Coordinates of C-alpha atoms in Angstrom, one line a residue:
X21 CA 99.8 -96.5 -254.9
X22 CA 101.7 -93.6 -256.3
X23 CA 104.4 -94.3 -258.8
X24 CA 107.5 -92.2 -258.8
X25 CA 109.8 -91.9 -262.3
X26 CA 113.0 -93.1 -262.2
X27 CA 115.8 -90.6 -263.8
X28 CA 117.4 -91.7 -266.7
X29 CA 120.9 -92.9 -267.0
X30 CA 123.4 -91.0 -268.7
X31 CA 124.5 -92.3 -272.0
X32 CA 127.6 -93.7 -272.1
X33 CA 130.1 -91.5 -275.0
X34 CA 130.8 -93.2 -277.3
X35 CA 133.9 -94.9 -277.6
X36 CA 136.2 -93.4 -280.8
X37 CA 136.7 -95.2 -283.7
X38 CA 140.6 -96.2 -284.1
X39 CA 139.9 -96.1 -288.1
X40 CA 138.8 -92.5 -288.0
X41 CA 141.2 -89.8 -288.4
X42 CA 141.9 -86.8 -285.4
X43 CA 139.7 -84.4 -285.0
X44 CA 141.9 -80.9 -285.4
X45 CA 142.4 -78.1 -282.9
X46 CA 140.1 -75.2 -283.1
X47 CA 141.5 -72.2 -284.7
X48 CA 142.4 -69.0 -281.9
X49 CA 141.3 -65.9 -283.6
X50 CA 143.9 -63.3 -283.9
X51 CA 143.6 -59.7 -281.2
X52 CA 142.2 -56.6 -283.5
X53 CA 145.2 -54.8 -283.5
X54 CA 144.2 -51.8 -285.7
X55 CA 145.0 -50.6 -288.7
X56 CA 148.7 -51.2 -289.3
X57 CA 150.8 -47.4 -290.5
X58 CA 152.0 -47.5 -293.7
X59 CA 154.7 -45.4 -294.9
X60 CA 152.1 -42.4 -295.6
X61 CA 150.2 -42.8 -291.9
X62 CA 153.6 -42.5 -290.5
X63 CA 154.7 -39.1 -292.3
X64 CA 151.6 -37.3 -292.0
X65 CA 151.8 -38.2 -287.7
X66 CA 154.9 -36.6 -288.0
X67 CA 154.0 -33.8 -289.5
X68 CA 151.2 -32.9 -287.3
X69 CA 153.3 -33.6 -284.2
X70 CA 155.6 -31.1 -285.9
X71 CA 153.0 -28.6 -286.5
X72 CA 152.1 -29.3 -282.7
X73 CA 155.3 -29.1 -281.4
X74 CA 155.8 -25.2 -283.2
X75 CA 152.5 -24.2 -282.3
X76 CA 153.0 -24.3 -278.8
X77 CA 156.5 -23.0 -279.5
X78 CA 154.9 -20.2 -280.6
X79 CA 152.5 -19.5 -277.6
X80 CA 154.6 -19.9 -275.3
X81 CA 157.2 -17.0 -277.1
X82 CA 154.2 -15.2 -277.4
X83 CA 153.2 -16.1 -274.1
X84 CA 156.6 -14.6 -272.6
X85 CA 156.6 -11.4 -274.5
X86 CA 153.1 -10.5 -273.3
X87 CA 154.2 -11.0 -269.6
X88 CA 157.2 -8.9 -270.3
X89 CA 155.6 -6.2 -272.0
X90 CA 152.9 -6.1 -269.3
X91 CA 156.2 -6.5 -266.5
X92 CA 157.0 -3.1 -268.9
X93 CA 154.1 -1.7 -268.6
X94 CA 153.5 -2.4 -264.9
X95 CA 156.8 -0.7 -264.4
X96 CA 156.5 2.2 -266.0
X97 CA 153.1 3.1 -264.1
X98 CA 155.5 2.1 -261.0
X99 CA 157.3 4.7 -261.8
X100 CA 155.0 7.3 -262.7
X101 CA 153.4 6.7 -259.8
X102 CA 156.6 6.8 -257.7
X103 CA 157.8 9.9 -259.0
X104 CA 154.4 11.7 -258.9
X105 CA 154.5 10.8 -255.0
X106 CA 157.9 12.2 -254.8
X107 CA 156.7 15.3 -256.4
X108 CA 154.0 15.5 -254.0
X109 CA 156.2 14.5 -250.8
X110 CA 158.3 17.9 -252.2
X111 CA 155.6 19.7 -252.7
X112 CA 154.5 19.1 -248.8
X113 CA 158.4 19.7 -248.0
X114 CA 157.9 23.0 -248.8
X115 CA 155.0 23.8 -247.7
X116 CA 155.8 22.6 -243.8
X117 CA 157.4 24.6 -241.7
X118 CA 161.0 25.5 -242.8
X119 CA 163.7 23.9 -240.3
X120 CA 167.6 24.5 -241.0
X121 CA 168.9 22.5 -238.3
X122 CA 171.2 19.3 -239.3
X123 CA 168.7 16.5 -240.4
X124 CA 169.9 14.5 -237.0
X125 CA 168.8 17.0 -235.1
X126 CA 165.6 17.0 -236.5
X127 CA 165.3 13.4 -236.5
X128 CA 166.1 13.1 -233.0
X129 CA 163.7 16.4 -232.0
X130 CA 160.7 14.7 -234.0
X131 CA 161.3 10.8 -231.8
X132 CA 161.5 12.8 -228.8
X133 CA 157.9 15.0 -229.5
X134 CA 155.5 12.3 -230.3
X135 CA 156.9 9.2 -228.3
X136 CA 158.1 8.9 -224.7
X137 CA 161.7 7.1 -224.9
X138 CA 164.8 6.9 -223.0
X139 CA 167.8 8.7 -224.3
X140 CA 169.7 6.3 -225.9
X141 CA 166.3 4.9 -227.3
X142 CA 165.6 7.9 -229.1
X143 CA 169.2 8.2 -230.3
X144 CA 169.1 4.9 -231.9
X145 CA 165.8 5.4 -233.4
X146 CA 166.8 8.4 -234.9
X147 CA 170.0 7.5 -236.6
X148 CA 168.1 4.4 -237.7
X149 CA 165.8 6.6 -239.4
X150 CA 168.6 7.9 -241.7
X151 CA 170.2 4.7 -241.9
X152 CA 167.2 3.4 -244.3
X153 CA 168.7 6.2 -247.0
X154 CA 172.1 4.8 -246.9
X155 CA 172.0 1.5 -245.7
X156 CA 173.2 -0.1 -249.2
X157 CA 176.6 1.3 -248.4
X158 CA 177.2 -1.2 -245.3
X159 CA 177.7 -4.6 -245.0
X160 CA 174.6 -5.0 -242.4
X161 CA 171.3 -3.4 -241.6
X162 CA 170.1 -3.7 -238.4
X163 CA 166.7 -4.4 -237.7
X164 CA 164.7 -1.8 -235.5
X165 CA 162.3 -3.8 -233.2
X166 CA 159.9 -2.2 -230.9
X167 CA 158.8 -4.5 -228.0
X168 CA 156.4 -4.1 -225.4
X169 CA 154.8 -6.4 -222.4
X170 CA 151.3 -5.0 -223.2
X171 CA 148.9 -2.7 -225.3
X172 CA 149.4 1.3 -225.1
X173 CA 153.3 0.9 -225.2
X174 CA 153.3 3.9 -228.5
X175 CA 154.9 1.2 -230.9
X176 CA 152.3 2.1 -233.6
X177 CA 152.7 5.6 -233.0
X178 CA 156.8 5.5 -233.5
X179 CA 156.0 4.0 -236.6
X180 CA 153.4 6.3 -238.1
X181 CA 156.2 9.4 -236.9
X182 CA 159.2 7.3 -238.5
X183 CA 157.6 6.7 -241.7
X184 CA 158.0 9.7 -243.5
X185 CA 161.5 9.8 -242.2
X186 CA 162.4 6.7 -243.7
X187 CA 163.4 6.1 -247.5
X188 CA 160.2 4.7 -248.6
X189 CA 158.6 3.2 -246.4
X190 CA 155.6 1.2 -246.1
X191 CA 154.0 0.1 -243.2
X192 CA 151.9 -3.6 -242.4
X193 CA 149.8 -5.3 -239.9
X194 CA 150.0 -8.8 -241.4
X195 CA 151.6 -10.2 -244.0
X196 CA 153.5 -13.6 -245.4
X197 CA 156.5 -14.3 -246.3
X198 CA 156.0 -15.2 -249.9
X199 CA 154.5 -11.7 -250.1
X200 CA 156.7 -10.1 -248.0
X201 CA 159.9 -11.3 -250.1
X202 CA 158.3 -10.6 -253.2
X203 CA 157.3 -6.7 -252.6
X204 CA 161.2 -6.7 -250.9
X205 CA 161.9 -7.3 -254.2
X206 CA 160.0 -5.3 -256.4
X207 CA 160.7 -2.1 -254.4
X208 CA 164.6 -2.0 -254.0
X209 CA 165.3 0.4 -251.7
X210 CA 162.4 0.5 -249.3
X211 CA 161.9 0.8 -245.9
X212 CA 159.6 -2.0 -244.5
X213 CA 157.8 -1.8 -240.9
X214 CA 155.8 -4.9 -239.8
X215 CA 153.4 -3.4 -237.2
X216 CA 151.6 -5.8 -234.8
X217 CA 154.1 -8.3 -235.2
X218 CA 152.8 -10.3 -232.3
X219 CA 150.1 -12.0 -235.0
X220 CA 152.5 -12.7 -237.7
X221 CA 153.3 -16.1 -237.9
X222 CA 156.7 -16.7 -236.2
X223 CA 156.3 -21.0 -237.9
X224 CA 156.7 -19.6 -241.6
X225 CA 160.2 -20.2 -241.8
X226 CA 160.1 -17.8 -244.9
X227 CA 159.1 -15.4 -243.5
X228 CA 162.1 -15.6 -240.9
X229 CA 164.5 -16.0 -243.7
X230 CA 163.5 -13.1 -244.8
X231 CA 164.2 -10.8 -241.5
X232 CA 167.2 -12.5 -240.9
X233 CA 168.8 -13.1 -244.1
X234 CA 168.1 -9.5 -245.2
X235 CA 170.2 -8.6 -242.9
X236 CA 173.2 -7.9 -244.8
X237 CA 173.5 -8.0 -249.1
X238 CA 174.0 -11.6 -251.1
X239 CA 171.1 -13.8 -249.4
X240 CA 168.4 -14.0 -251.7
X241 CA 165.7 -16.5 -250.8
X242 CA 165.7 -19.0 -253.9
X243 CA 162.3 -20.8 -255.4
X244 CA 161.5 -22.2 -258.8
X245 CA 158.8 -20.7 -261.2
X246 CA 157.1 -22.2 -263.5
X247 CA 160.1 -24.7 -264.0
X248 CA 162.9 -21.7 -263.9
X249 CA 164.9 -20.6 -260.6
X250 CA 164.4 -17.5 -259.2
X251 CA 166.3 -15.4 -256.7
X252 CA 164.8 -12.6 -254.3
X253 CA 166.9 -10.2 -253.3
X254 CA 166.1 -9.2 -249.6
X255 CA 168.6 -7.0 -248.6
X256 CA 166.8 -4.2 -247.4
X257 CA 165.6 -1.8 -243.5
X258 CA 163.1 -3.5 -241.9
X259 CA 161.6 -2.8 -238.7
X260 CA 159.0 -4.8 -236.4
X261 CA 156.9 -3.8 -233.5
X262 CA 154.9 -7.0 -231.6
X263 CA 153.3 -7.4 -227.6
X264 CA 155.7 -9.8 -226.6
X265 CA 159.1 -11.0 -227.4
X266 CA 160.5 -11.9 -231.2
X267 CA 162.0 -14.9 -232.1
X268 CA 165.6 -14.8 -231.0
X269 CA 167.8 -15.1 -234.4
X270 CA 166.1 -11.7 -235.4
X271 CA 166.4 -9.8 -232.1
X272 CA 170.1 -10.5 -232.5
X273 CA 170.2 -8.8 -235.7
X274 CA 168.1 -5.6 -234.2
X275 CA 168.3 -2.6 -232.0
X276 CA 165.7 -3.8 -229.5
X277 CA 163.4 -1.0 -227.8
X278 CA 161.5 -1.6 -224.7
X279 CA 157.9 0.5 -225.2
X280 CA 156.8 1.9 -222.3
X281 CA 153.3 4.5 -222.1
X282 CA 154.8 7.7 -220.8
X283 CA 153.6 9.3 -216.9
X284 CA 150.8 11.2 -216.9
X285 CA 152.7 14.2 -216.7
X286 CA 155.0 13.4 -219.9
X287 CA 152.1 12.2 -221.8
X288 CA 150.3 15.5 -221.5
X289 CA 153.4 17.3 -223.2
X290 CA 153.6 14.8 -226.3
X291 CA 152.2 15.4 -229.9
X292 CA 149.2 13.9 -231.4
X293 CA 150.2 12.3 -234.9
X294 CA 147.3 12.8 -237.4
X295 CA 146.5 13.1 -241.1
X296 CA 147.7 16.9 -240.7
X297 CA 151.0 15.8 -239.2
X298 CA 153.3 16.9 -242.2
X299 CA 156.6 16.0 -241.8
X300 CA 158.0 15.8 -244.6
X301 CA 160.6 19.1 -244.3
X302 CA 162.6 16.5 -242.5
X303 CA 162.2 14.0 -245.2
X304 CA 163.6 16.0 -248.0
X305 CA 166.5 17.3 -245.4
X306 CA 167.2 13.3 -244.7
X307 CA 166.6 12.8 -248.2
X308 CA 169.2 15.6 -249.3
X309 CA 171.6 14.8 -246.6
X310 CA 171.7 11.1 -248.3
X311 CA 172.9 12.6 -251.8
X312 CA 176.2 13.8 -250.5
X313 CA 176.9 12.3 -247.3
X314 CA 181.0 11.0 -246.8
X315 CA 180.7 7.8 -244.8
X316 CA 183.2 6.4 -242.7
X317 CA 182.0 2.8 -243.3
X318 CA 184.5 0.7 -240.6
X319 CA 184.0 3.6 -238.1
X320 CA 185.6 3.3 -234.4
X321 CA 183.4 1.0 -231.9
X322 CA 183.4 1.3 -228.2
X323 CA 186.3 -0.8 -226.6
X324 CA 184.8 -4.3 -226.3
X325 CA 181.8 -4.1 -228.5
X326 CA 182.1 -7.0 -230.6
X327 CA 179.7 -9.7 -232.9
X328 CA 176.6 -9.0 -234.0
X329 CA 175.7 -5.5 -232.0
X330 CA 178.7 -4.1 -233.6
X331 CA 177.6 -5.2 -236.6
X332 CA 174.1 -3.4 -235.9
X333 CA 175.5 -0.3 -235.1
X334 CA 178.5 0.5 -236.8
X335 CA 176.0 1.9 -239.3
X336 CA 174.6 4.6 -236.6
X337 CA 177.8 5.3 -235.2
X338 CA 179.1 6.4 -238.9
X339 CA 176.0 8.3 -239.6
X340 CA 176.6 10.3 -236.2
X341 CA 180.4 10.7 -236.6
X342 CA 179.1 12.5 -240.3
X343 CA 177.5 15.1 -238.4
X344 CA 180.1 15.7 -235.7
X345 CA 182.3 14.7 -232.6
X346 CA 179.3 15.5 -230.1
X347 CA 177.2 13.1 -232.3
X348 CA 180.0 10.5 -232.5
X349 CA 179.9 10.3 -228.6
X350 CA 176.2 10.4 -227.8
X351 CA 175.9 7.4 -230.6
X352 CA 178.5 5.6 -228.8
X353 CA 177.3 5.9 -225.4
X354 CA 173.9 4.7 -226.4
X355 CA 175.8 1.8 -228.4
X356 CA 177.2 0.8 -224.8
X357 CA 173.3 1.4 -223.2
X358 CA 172.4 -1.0 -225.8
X359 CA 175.3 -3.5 -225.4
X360 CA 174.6 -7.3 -223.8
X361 CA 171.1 -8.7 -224.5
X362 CA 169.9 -7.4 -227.9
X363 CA 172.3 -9.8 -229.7
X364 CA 172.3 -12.6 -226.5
X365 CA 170.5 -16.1 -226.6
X366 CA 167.6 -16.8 -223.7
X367 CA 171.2 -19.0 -222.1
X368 CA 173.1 -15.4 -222.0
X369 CA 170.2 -13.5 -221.1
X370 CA 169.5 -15.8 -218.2
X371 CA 173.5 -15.6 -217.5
X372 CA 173.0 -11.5 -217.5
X373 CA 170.5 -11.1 -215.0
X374 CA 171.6 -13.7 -212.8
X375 CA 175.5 -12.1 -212.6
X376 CA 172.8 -8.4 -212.0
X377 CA 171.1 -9.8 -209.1
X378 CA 174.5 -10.7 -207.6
X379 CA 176.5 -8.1 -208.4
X380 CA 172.9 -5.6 -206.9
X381 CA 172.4 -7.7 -204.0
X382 CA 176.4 -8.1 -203.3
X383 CA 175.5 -11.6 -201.9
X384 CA 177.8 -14.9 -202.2
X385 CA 174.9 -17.0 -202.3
X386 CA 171.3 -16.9 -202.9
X387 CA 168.5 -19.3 -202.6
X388 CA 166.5 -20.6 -205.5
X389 CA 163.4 -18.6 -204.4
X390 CA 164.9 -15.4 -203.9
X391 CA 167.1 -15.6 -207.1
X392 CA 163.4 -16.4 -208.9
X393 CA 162.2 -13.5 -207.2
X394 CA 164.6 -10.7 -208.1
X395 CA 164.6 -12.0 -211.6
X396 CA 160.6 -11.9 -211.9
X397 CA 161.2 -8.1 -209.8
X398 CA 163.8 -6.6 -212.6
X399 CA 162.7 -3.6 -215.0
X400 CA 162.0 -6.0 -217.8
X401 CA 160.5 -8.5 -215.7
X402 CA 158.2 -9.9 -218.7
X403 CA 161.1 -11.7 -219.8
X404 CA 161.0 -14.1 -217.1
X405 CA 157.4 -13.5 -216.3
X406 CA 156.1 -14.7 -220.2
X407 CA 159.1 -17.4 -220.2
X408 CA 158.2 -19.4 -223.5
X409 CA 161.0 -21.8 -223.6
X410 CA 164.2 -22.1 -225.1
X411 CA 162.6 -22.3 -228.9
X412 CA 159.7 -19.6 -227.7
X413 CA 157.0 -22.1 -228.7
X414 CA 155.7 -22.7 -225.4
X415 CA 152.8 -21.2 -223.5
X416 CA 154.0 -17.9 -221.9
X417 CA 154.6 -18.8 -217.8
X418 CA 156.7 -17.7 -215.3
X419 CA 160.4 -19.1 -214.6
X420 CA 161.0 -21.5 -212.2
X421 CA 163.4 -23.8 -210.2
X422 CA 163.8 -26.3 -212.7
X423 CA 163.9 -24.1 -216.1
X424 CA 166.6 -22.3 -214.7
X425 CA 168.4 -25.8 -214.7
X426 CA 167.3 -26.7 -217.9
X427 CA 168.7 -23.2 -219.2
X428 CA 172.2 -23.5 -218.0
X429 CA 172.6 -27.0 -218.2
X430 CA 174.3 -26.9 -221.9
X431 CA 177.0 -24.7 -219.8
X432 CA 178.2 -27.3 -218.0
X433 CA 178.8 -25.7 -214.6
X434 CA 176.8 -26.4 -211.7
X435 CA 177.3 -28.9 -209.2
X436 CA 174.7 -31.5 -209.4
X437 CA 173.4 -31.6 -205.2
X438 CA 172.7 -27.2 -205.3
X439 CA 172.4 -27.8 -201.3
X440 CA 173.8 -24.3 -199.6
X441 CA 174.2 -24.6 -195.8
X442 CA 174.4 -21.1 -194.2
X443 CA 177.7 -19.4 -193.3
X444 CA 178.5 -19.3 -189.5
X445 CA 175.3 -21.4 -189.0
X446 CA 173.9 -21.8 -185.6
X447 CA 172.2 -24.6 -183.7
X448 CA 168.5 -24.9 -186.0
X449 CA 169.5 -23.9 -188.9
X450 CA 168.5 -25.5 -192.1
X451 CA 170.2 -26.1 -195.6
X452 CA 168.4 -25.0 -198.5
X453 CA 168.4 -25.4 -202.7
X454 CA 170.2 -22.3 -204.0
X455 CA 173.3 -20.8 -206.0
X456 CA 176.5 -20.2 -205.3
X457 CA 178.0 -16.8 -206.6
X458 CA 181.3 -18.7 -207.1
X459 CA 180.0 -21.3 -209.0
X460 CA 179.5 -18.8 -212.2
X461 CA 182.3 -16.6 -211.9
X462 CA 185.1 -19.0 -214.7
X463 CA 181.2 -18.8 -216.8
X464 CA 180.8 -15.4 -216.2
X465 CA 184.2 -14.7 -217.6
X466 CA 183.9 -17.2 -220.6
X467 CA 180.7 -15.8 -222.2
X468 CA 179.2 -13.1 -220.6
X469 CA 182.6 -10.4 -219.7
X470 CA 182.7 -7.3 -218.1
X471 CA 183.0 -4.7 -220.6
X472 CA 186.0 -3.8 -218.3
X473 CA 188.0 -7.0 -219.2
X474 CA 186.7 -7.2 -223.0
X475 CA 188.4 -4.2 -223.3
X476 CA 192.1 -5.3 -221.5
X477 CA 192.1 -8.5 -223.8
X478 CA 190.8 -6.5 -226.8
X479 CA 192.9 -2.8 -227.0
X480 CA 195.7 -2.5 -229.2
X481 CA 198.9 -1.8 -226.9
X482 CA 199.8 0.8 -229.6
X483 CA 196.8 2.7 -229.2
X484 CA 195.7 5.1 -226.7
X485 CA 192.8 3.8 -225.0
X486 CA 188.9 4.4 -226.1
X487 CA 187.1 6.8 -223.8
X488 CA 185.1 4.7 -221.0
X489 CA 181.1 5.8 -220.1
X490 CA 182.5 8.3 -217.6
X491 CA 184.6 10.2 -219.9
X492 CA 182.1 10.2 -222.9
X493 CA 179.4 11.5 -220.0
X494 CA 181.7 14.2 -219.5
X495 CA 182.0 15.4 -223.0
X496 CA 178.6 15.5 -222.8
X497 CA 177.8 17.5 -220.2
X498 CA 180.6 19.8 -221.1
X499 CA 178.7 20.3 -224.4
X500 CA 175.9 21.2 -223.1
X501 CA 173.9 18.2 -224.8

């Protein structure tokens, strides 16, 4: 029989004894706090955040003068550099060919030899060529943008021919705007052409301030640099060239120019442009022109022309008025060639071609597929073929019923059941979803005017009229141009 332990009770404590005295709390030991500062501690800190304080002082003086002497430096090989180029740009000058026709005319010749264009196309190119030597004289310079539906259009070519036209100009395939402001900048005075402008990117909204603020003089683009602000100017010619359509705050600041590839029967005439290309004759003819030109800054605009495509051309139009009358009328008939859409939202634009299929078909109604149909069918059909929304940041497709709608809708005009029932209808026929010619004339009127009644409401009674397109065609062929 197995025994098993029993545990052991706990003692009972002790009971205190009443005679005894208290036992005291123990003592709490005090945090190490460190060496307490006295009065010497204290002044030699101070002294050696003093010593600290100057020492960086002086790097950072030193600091500063470094960067400017090398900001010295830098600019002075700038400007070595620039005027050995110069010296060599004269030194071509004379070697090429020798041409003593106005620097217009040369200008004009040299568009119309490499690239295929239409008339006022190559005008405006032109003129815009000499408008990079003089263009701090005006209150606005217009953009030159070269747009084309597809590949082989000849925008890279009319910039490698307009480059040595322009007042310094350098050309790029791909750039930022951080970079692009910053160059802007550096070289006041130059001529900047963005080629292949269809892979910049359009969401870098510095890099559309800069196209569109540079536009006219006093809107720098503003950041902070190491803790200092910082202003870039941006005033300056800039031209762009993209497969596709630009974003539509800078083609409202721009002479717009549809590419096209010339026939084969034009193309065989045209110049090759190569390394041996020299034209730089015109260049120092531009170049010299520039020096002494007299300027009629607030020259006379067509009747009518108004906003921002006066404000894009009244640059060319004094340029051509400085060479003579004849010049003064070809630049304003190509002004009025030019006049509606380059300046218009994708609202106006729609408004333009819509009123155009009307006023071609002579129609009071149309349905909604043949309206989409003649708009898809005009000469720059892309438009509405590559619709990419009202922002242009949707996938390129082609218009329909419904974005038509959407368009106009902020105009507040048409009826809300677009049911047409034929005129003199017989037994069978059907209704159908179309437009009324009526329904956009007040519209029409409002924000997209015949040239015709912009000029009644805009003439001065005291003046004799402005010459219409008929009469300015006439001086032309009378001169023989």
């Amino acid at each position: 029989m197995s025994t098993t332990k029993k545990p052991k009770a706990p003692k009972k404590p002790k009971a205190p004894d009443p005679t005894s005295p208290p036992t005291p709390p123990p003592i709490a030991t005090p945090p190490t706090l460190g060496r307490v500062l006295d009065m010497d501690d204290e002044f030699i800190v101070a002294e050696k955040v003093k010593k600290f304080r100057e020492t960086a002082r002086v790097r950072k003086t030193a600091k500063a003068q470094i960067a400017a002497e090398d900001a010295a430096t830098a600019e002075v090989e700038r400007s070595t550099i620039a005027a050995t180029a110069i010296e060599t740009r004269v030194a071509r000058a004379l070697a090429a060919p020798q041409d003593n026709s106005p620097p217009l005319d040369q200008a004009y010749r040299i568009v119309g030899e490499y690239v295929d264009m239409k008339e006022a196309e190559r005008i405006a190119v032109a003129l815009w060529c000499l408008h990079t030597h003089v263009y701090n004289q005006f209150t606005h310079t217009p953009r030159l943008a070269l747009m084309t539906p597809d590949a082989g259009g000849g925008k890279s070519t009319t910039f490698d021919i307009i480059r040595p036209l322009c007042a310094n100009a350098i050309i790029s395939g791909n750039i930022t705007g951080p970079s692009l402001f910053r160059k802007i900048n550096r070289q006041q005075g130059g001529t900047f052409l963005l080629d292949e402008g269809d892979n910049l990117n359009w969401d870098d909204s510095s890099l559309r301030a800069v196209i569109t603020d540079g536009h006219q003089p006093g809107r720098p683009i503003s950041r902070t640099i190491n803790g200092e602000d910082t202003d870039f100017e941006v005033h300056t010619p800039m031209g762009l060239a993209a497969i596709g359509k630009f974003p539509v705050p800078v083609m409202r600041r721009a002479i717009i120019v549809n590419m096209r590839p010339p026939l084969p029967q034009v193309a065989v005439k045209l110049k090759k442009f190569d390394a041996t290309t020299n034209l730089e004759g015109s260049w120092l003819a531009i170049n010299n022109w520039a020096g002494s030109a007299t300027l009629d800054l607030w020259p006379a605009l067509p009747v009518g022309m108004l906003g921002r495509i006066a404000d894009n051309w009244r640059p060319l139009i004094s340029i051509a008025d400085s060479f003579s009358p004849e010049w003064g009328a070809r630049a304003r008939k190509a002004a009025l060639a030019f006049q509606g859409l380059s300046h218009a939202s994708i609202g106006i634009m729609l408004l333009y071609d819509i009123r155009a299929v009307f006023d071609t078909l002579r129609v009071p109604y149309l349905s909604t597929k043949e309206l989409i149909r003649y708009l898809l069918d005009m000469e720059v059909s892309w438009t509405w073929n590559a619709y990419q929304g009202t922002a242009d940041d949707k996938t390129p497709r082609k218009l329909t019923d419904h974005e038509i709608s959407r368009i106009l809708q902020p105009y507040n005009f048409l009826p809300r059941n677009r049911v047409i029932w034929p005129e003199g209808r017989k037994e069978g026929a059907n209704s159908f979803k179309g437009y009324r010619r009526r329904w956009f004339e007040d519209t029409w009127a409002r924000w997209v005017p015949e040239p015709s009644a912009v000029a009644d409401a805009t003439r001065p009674k005291s003046q004799p009229p402005e010459p219409t397109t008929e009469e300015l065609d006439a001086i032309v062929r009378e001169l023989g141009l």
